[in-house]
mmCIF file of C-alpha atoms in Angstrom:
data_model
loop_
_atom_site.group_PDB
_atom_site.id
_atom_site.type_symbol
_atom_site.label_atom_id
_atom_site.label_comp_id
_atom_site.label_asym_id
_atom_site.label_seq_id
_atom_site.Cartn_x
_atom_site.Cartn_y
_atom_site.Cartn_z
ATOM 1 C CA MET A 6 53.128 10.088 16.777
ATOM 2 C CA ARG A 7 49.337 9.981 16.367
ATOM 3 C CA SER A 8 49.063 13.762 16.462
ATOM 4 C CA ALA A 9 51.818 14.087 13.845
ATOM 5 C CA LEU A 10 50.027 11.577 11.612
ATOM 6 C CA ALA A 11 46.687 13.327 12.147
ATOM 7 C CA GLY A 12 48.326 16.663 11.295
ATOM 8 C CA LEU A 13 49.801 15.174 8.118
ATOM 9 C CA VAL A 14 46.413 13.773 7.095
ATOM 10 C CA ALA A 15 44.735 17.115 7.827
ATOM 11 C CA LEU A 16 47.282 18.917 5.635
ATOM 12 C CA THR A 17 47.143 16.338 2.828
ATOM 13 C CA LEU A 18 43.367 15.886 2.470
ATOM 14 C CA PRO A 19 42.629 19.395 1.155
ATOM 15 C CA TRP A 20 45.447 19.045 -1.409
ATOM 16 C CA ILE A 21 44.106 15.654 -2.596
ATOM 17 C CA ALA A 22 40.542 16.995 -2.742
ATOM 18 C CA SER A 23 41.753 20.024 -4.711
ATOM 19 C CA ALA A 24 43.678 17.846 -7.175
ATOM 20 C CA LEU A 25 40.657 15.617 -7.719
ATOM 21 C CA ALA A 26 38.312 18.575 -8.105
ATOM 22 C CA GLU A 27 40.472 19.963 -10.936
ATOM 23 C CA ASN A 28 39.515 17.069 -13.221
ATOM 24 C CA ALA A 29 36.226 17.561 -14.991
ATOM 25 C CA ALA A 30 33.711 14.762 -15.409
ATOM 26 C CA GLU A 31 33.433 13.087 -18.798
ATOM 27 C CA PRO A 32 30.440 14.465 -20.678
ATOM 28 C CA GLU A 33 28.214 12.094 -22.645
ATOM 29 C CA GLY A 34 28.866 13.869 -25.928
ATOM 30 C CA TYR A 35 31.506 16.310 -27.070
ATOM 31 C CA ARG A 36 32.526 19.471 -25.247
ATOM 32 C CA THR A 37 31.135 22.409 -27.243
ATOM 33 C CA ASP A 38 32.373 25.460 -25.330
ATOM 34 C CA ASN A 39 35.071 26.683 -22.939
ATOM 35 C CA TYR A 40 37.697 24.479 -24.596
ATOM 36 C CA ARG A 41 40.569 25.730 -22.410
ATOM 37 C CA ALA A 42 39.449 24.348 -19.066
ATOM 38 C CA PRO A 43 40.340 21.418 -16.823
ATOM 39 C CA VAL A 44 39.767 18.128 -18.651
ATOM 40 C CA PRO A 45 38.709 14.716 -17.324
ATOM 41 C CA ALA A 46 41.319 12.245 -16.144
ATOM 42 C CA THR A 47 39.738 9.623 -18.411
ATOM 43 C CA LEU A 48 38.293 9.084 -21.856
ATOM 44 C CA ALA A 49 36.111 5.976 -22.062
ATOM 45 C CA GLY A 50 37.497 3.563 -24.630
ATOM 46 C CA ALA A 51 40.876 5.301 -24.956
ATOM 47 C CA ARG A 52 44.169 4.999 -23.149
ATOM 48 C CA VAL A 53 45.240 8.175 -21.318
ATOM 49 C CA LEU A 54 48.973 8.863 -21.537
ATOM 50 C CA ALA A 55 51.365 10.648 -19.219
ATOM 51 C CA THR A 56 54.351 12.370 -20.820
ATOM 52 C CA GLU A 57 56.657 9.450 -20.063
ATOM 53 C CA GLN A 58 54.329 7.025 -21.861
ATOM 54 C CA ALA A 59 53.914 9.350 -24.845
ATOM 55 C CA GLU A 60 57.694 9.697 -25.056
ATOM 56 C CA MET A 61 58.149 5.908 -25.054
ATOM 57 C CA ILE A 62 55.668 5.540 -27.934
ATOM 58 C CA TRP A 63 57.342 8.396 -29.824
ATOM 59 C CA ARG A 64 60.863 7.006 -29.358
ATOM 60 C CA ALA A 65 59.727 3.510 -30.402
ATOM 61 C CA ARG A 66 57.842 4.995 -33.396
ATOM 62 C CA SER A 67 54.982 2.701 -32.454
ATOM 63 C CA GLY A 68 52.179 5.234 -32.900
ATOM 64 C CA VAL A 69 51.004 8.122 -35.026
ATOM 65 C CA PHE A 70 50.910 11.497 -33.267
ATOM 66 C CA VAL A 71 48.030 13.793 -34.245
ATOM 67 C CA ASP A 72 48.016 17.448 -33.153
ATOM 68 C CA VAL A 73 44.543 19.033 -33.245
ATOM 69 C CA LEU A 74 45.343 22.518 -31.923
ATOM 70 C CA PRO A 75 43.241 25.124 -33.768
ATOM 71 C CA ARG A 76 44.950 27.499 -36.158
ATOM 72 C CA PRO A 77 44.037 31.160 -35.719
ATOM 73 C CA PRO A 78 42.359 32.412 -38.905
ATOM 74 C CA LYS A 79 43.600 35.395 -40.841
ATOM 75 C CA PRO A 80 41.439 38.345 -39.719
ATOM 76 C CA SER A 81 38.990 39.294 -42.455
ATOM 77 C CA ASN A 82 39.182 43.018 -41.670
ATOM 78 C CA LEU A 83 42.913 43.562 -42.239
ATOM 79 C CA PRO A 84 43.651 46.733 -44.192
ATOM 80 C CA ALA A 85 44.700 46.197 -47.820
ATOM 81 C CA GLY A 86 48.409 45.546 -48.151
ATOM 82 C CA THR A 87 48.787 44.191 -44.614
ATOM 83 C CA ILE A 88 51.173 41.250 -44.483
ATOM 84 C CA TRP A 89 49.792 38.335 -42.463
ATOM 85 C CA ARG A 90 52.163 35.857 -40.882
ATOM 86 C CA ASP A 91 50.780 32.776 -39.203
ATOM 87 C CA LYS A 92 52.073 32.135 -35.709
ATOM 88 C CA PRO A 93 54.452 29.173 -35.912
ATOM 89 C CA ARG A 94 53.271 25.935 -34.299
ATOM 90 C CA PHE A 95 55.887 23.803 -32.576
ATOM 91 C CA ASN A 96 54.709 20.306 -31.758
ATOM 92 C CA ILE A 97 55.954 16.759 -31.246
ATOM 93 C CA PRO A 98 58.304 15.883 -34.135
ATOM 94 C CA GLY A 99 56.718 13.651 -36.747
ATOM 95 C CA SER A 100 53.157 14.674 -35.848
ATOM 96 C CA ILE A 101 50.474 15.353 -38.384
ATOM 97 C CA TRP A 102 48.708 18.647 -37.613
ATOM 98 C CA LEU A 103 44.970 18.621 -38.287
ATOM 99 C CA PRO A 104 43.883 22.019 -36.912
ATOM 100 C CA ASP A 105 40.318 22.829 -35.945
ATOM 101 C CA THR A 106 39.261 19.178 -35.754
ATOM 102 C CA GLY A 107 38.688 19.111 -32.002
ATOM 103 C CA TYR A 108 35.662 21.357 -31.765
ATOM 104 C CA GLY A 109 32.512 19.801 -30.333
ATOM 105 C CA GLU A 110 30.632 20.337 -33.578
ATOM 106 C CA LEU A 111 32.387 20.100 -36.934
ATOM 107 C CA ALA A 112 31.301 21.403 -40.304
ATOM 108 C CA ALA A 113 30.993 18.600 -42.865
ATOM 109 C CA ALA A 114 34.163 19.771 -44.665
ATOM 110 C CA THR A 115 36.155 19.782 -41.411
ATOM 111 C CA GLU A 116 34.889 16.316 -40.491
ATOM 112 C CA THR A 117 35.929 15.028 -43.932
ATOM 113 C CA TYR A 118 39.331 16.710 -43.481
ATOM 114 C CA PHE A 119 39.756 14.965 -40.111
ATOM 115 C CA GLN A 120 38.745 11.565 -41.497
ATOM 116 C CA GLN A 121 41.080 11.935 -44.499
ATOM 117 C CA GLY A 122 43.927 13.092 -42.245
ATOM 118 C CA LEU A 123 43.521 10.102 -39.917
ATOM 119 C CA ARG A 124 43.338 7.743 -42.898
ATOM 120 C CA LYS A 125 46.551 9.236 -44.324
ATOM 121 C CA ALA A 126 48.338 9.176 -40.951
ATOM 122 C CA THR A 127 47.472 5.526 -40.288
ATOM 123 C CA GLY A 128 47.835 4.255 -43.830
ATOM 124 C CA GLY A 129 44.169 3.281 -43.618
ATOM 125 C CA SER A 130 44.656 0.974 -40.608
ATOM 126 C CA LYS A 131 42.017 1.570 -37.955
ATOM 127 C CA ALA A 132 44.077 -0.606 -35.574
ATOM 128 C CA LYS A 133 47.172 1.653 -35.780
ATOM 129 C CA LEU A 134 47.919 3.455 -32.510
ATOM 130 C CA LEU A 135 46.766 7.086 -32.652
ATOM 131 C CA VAL A 136 48.131 9.508 -30.036
ATOM 132 C CA ILE A 137 45.921 12.599 -30.092
ATOM 133 C CA TYR A 138 46.918 15.815 -28.340
ATOM 134 C CA CYS A 139 46.970 19.616 -28.374
ATOM 135 C CA GLN A 140 47.859 21.518 -25.162
ATOM 136 C CA ALA A 141 47.219 20.994 -21.451
ATOM 137 C CA ASP A 142 43.655 21.698 -20.324
ATOM 138 C CA CYS A 143 42.431 21.632 -23.909
ATOM 139 C CA TRP A 144 39.198 19.825 -24.682
ATOM 140 C CA MET A 145 40.066 19.828 -28.393
ATOM 141 C CA SER A 146 42.215 16.719 -28.025
ATOM 142 C CA TRP A 147 39.621 14.986 -25.836
ATOM 143 C CA ASN A 148 36.906 15.657 -28.435
ATOM 144 C CA ALA A 149 39.142 14.573 -31.338
ATOM 145 C CA ALA A 150 40.165 11.322 -29.623
ATOM 146 C CA LYS A 151 36.525 10.548 -28.845
ATOM 147 C CA ARG A 152 35.572 11.335 -32.456
ATOM 148 C CA ALA A 153 38.360 9.090 -33.819
ATOM 149 C CA MET A 154 36.898 6.204 -31.815
ATOM 150 C CA SER A 155 33.465 6.962 -33.296
ATOM 151 C CA TYR A 156 35.048 6.497 -36.747
ATOM 152 C CA GLY A 157 36.071 2.973 -35.742
ATOM 153 C CA TYR A 158 39.689 3.540 -34.674
ATOM 154 C CA SER A 159 40.290 0.903 -32.045
ATOM 155 C CA ASN A 160 43.698 1.907 -30.671
ATOM 156 C CA VAL A 161 43.322 5.516 -29.537
ATOM 157 C CA ALA A 162 45.481 7.161 -26.900
ATOM 158 C CA TRP A 163 44.809 10.633 -25.561
ATOM 159 C CA TYR A 164 47.755 12.707 -24.349
ATOM 160 C CA PRO A 165 46.085 15.430 -22.241
ATOM 161 C CA GLU A 166 49.288 17.329 -21.375
ATOM 162 C CA GLY A 167 50.068 17.810 -25.069
ATOM 163 C CA THR A 168 52.838 20.141 -26.120
ATOM 164 C CA ASP A 169 52.825 21.838 -22.704
ATOM 165 C CA GLY A 170 53.797 18.606 -20.955
ATOM 166 C CA TRP A 171 56.195 17.669 -23.741
ATOM 167 C CA GLU A 172 57.976 21.015 -23.519
ATOM 168 C CA ARG A 173 58.099 20.902 -19.676
ATOM 169 C CA ALA A 174 59.898 17.541 -19.994
ATOM 170 C CA GLU A 175 62.415 19.278 -22.301
ATOM 171 C CA LEU A 176 61.679 16.888 -25.156
ATOM 172 C CA PRO A 177 62.327 17.865 -28.774
ATOM 173 C CA MET A 178 59.879 20.115 -30.571
ATOM 174 C CA ALA A 179 59.597 20.786 -34.300
ATOM 175 C CA GLU A 180 57.922 23.523 -36.308
ATOM 176 C CA SER A 181 54.831 22.129 -37.960
ATOM 177 C CA HIS A 182 52.486 23.083 -40.759
ATOM 178 C CA PRO A 183 48.844 22.053 -41.090
ATOM 179 C CA GLU A 184 47.975 19.132 -43.294
ATOM 180 C CA PRO A 185 46.604 20.711 -46.505
ATOM 181 C CA ARG A 186 42.845 20.703 -47.018
ATOM 182 C CA GLU A 187 41.002 19.809 -50.193
ATOM 183 C CA VAL A 188 38.917 22.771 -51.385
ATOM 184 C CA GLN A 189 36.701 22.186 -54.430
ATOM 185 C CA GLY A 190 39.196 19.859 -56.067
ATOM 186 C CA THR A 191 42.303 21.890 -55.129
ATOM 187 C CA ARG A 192 44.610 21.674 -52.147
ATOM 188 C CA THR A 193 45.237 24.534 -49.773
ATOM 189 C CA SER A 194 47.291 24.872 -46.618
ATOM 190 C CA GLN A 195 44.532 26.799 -44.845
#
């Protein structure tokens, strides 16, 4: 019996060590490179959600879901007359999509866009539950959740599995479009 238990422990320890090693440590600031890499298991000051918890919040409509996945830009060197079609984004139904807001450093216009988007999504309530996500192993959502807390949002949840975890659980997905941006007094969908 002891040898069987020792064998089980010997087989299990490397797997546990490997699983723990996959989670990165929380940096002091924002992640500014290699955004598609293993993320921490925690985010100080925020609640970290598993898919089941995110689904419960979604079904109860008790939080606002914010997708921060970047949107690929239209290449500037396309030949004249080339038709550009954005790749469709399928995310958690009812989400607001604020692309490009999870980078470690934001241009002033992007930071304003993020702040305005959060204000719109929450109706101006900094106590409203925000569920921030993108994809699995994506630092964009970690950065955006951390940044939302720096703006004074007090009820922030980070869903690190994002649309990958949602889709694996065979939960509904919906095609989404980015929240329009203000550009010199006009609105644009870019």
